[in-house]
Amino acid sequence: MKCPVCDAPMDDGEAYLKKSFFNSLAFGWGATDLVFKRTSPKKEIELMTPWDFSKAYHCSACGATTIATRTGKR
């Protein structure tokens, strides 16, 4: 897959949420969700929960990341 930002080849992988041990100690054991918030209208869309794993691509050249979520299938 080509990067939508710089057209460099992207590395394929998987996206998931990870909470470090020290983060858990400092802020509790609460769940961490990946959320996207549109500029307009300002509506939050939950993309992933801690139990989701999704196909993802990362561009080493510019740092852009694309995550294929399953929000429409929930």
PDB file of C-alpha atoms in Angstrom:
ATOM      1  CA  MET A   1       0.000   0.000   0.000  1.00  0.00           C
ATOM      2  CA  LYS A   2       1.244   3.503  -0.806  1.00  0.00           C
ATOM      3  CA  CYS A   3       1.164   6.241   1.817  1.00  0.00           C
ATOM      4  CA  PRO A   4      -1.678   8.712   1.195  1.00  0.00           C
ATOM      5  CA  VAL A   5       0.555  11.536   2.480  1.00  0.00           C
ATOM      6  CA  CYS A   6       3.935  11.023   0.760  1.00  0.00           C
ATOM      7  CA  ASP A   7       3.409   8.061  -1.659  1.00  0.00           C
ATOM      8  CA  ALA A   8       6.162   5.977   0.015  1.00  0.00           C
ATOM      9  CA  PRO A   9       5.518   2.244   0.580  1.00  0.00           C
ATOM     10  CA  MET A  10       3.758   1.505   3.881  1.00  0.00           C
ATOM     11  CA  ASP A  11       4.535  -1.342   6.293  1.00  0.00           C
ATOM     12  CA  ASP A  12       1.563  -3.580   7.041  1.00  0.00           C
ATOM     13  CA  GLY A  13       0.771  -4.682  10.581  1.00  0.00           C
ATOM     14  CA  GLU A  14      -1.981  -4.538  13.177  1.00  0.00           C
ATOM     15  CA  ALA A  15      -3.380  -1.747  15.329  1.00  0.00           C
ATOM     16  CA  TYR A  16      -4.419  -2.271  18.924  1.00  0.00           C
ATOM     17  CA  LEU A  17      -4.587  -0.424  22.196  1.00  0.00           C
ATOM     18  CA  LYS A  18      -1.919  -0.935  24.788  1.00  0.00           C
ATOM     19  CA  LYS A  19      -1.767   0.473  28.276  1.00  0.00           C
ATOM     20  CA  SER A  20       1.589   0.273  30.011  1.00  0.00           C
ATOM     21  CA  PHE A  21       1.965  -1.036  33.531  1.00  0.00           C
ATOM     22  CA  PHE A  22       3.111   2.375  34.794  1.00  0.00           C
ATOM     23  CA  ASN A  23       0.198   4.099  33.047  1.00  0.00           C
ATOM     24  CA  SER A  24      -2.170   1.695  34.814  1.00  0.00           C
ATOM     25  CA  LEU A  25      -0.579   2.438  38.181  1.00  0.00           C
ATOM     26  CA  ALA A  26      -0.790   6.197  37.639  1.00  0.00           C
ATOM     27  CA  PHE A  27      -4.249   6.387  36.087  1.00  0.00           C
ATOM     28  CA  GLY A  28      -6.046   3.192  37.114  1.00  0.00           C
ATOM     29  CA  TRP A  29      -7.166   0.045  35.345  1.00  0.00           C
ATOM     30  CA  GLY A  30      -9.894   1.726  33.267  1.00  0.00           C
ATOM     31  CA  ALA A  31     -10.298   0.769  29.626  1.00  0.00           C
ATOM     32  CA  THR A  32      -8.592   2.755  26.892  1.00  0.00           C
ATOM     33  CA  ASP A  33     -10.419   3.223  23.593  1.00  0.00           C
ATOM     34  CA  LEU A  34      -9.167   4.624  20.305  1.00  0.00           C
ATOM     35  CA  VAL A  35     -11.540   7.450  19.350  1.00  0.00           C
ATOM     36  CA  PHE A  36     -11.784   9.660  16.261  1.00  0.00           C
ATOM     37  CA  LYS A  37     -13.407  13.079  16.616  1.00  0.00           C
ATOM     38  CA  ARG A  38     -14.494  14.929  13.503  1.00  0.00           C
ATOM     39  CA  THR A  39     -13.831  18.631  13.123  1.00  0.00           C
ATOM     40  CA  SER A  40     -17.426  19.261  12.053  1.00  0.00           C
ATOM     41  CA  PRO A  41     -19.829  18.047  13.325  1.00  0.00           C
ATOM     42  CA  LYS A  42     -17.948  17.459  16.567  1.00  0.00           C
ATOM     43  CA  LYS A  43     -19.001  13.872  17.072  1.00  0.00           C
ATOM     44  CA  GLU A  44     -16.811  11.178  18.606  1.00  0.00           C
ATOM     45  CA  ILE A  45     -16.604   7.840  16.808  1.00  0.00           C
ATOM     46  CA  GLU A  46     -15.246   4.903  18.771  1.00  0.00           C
ATOM     47  CA  LEU A  47     -12.833   3.153  16.423  1.00  0.00           C
ATOM     48  CA  MET A  48     -11.459   0.429  18.672  1.00  0.00           C
ATOM     49  CA  THR A  49     -11.934  -0.965  22.146  1.00  0.00           C
ATOM     50  CA  PRO A  50      -9.170  -2.734  24.100  1.00  0.00           C
ATOM     51  CA  TRP A  51     -10.405  -6.067  22.738  1.00  0.00           C
ATOM     52  CA  ASP A  52     -10.208  -5.111  19.022  1.00  0.00           C
ATOM     53  CA  PHE A  53      -7.311  -5.797  16.671  1.00  0.00           C
ATOM     54  CA  SER A  54      -7.333  -4.276  13.179  1.00  0.00           C
ATOM     55  CA  LYS A  55      -5.240  -4.398  10.041  1.00  0.00           C
ATOM     56  CA  ALA A  56      -2.973  -1.348   9.895  1.00  0.00           C
ATOM     57  CA  TYR A  57      -0.296   0.255   7.733  1.00  0.00           C
ATOM     58  CA  HIS A  58       2.504   2.578   8.849  1.00  0.00           C
ATOM     59  CA  CYS A  59       4.752   4.820   6.724  1.00  0.00           C
ATOM     60  CA  SER A  60       8.336   4.844   7.999  1.00  0.00           C
ATOM     61  CA  ALA A  61       9.119   7.837   5.783  1.00  0.00           C
ATOM     62  CA  CYS A  62       6.597  10.363   7.166  1.00  0.00           C
ATOM     63  CA  GLY A  63       4.959   8.591  10.138  1.00  0.00           C
ATOM     64  CA  ALA A  64       1.419   8.401   8.715  1.00  0.00           C
ATOM     65  CA  THR A  65      -0.668   5.454   9.939  1.00  0.00           C
ATOM     66  CA  THR A  66      -3.817   3.986   8.388  1.00  0.00           C
ATOM     67  CA  ILE A  67      -6.083   1.710  10.475  1.00  0.00           C
ATOM     68  CA  ALA A  68      -8.796  -0.443   8.917  1.00  0.00           C
ATOM     69  CA  THR A  69     -11.467  -0.490  11.638  1.00  0.00           C
ATOM     70  CA  ARG A  70     -14.751  -2.371  11.641  1.00  0.00           C
ATOM     71  CA  THR A  71     -16.981   0.430  12.943  1.00  0.00           C
ATOM     72  CA  GLY A  72     -19.717  -0.262  10.379  1.00  0.00           C
ATOM     73  CA  LYS A  73     -20.085  -3.916  11.453  1.00  0.00           C
ATOM     74  CA  ARG A  74     -20.804  -3.337  15.160  1.00  0.00           C
TER      75      ARG A  74
END
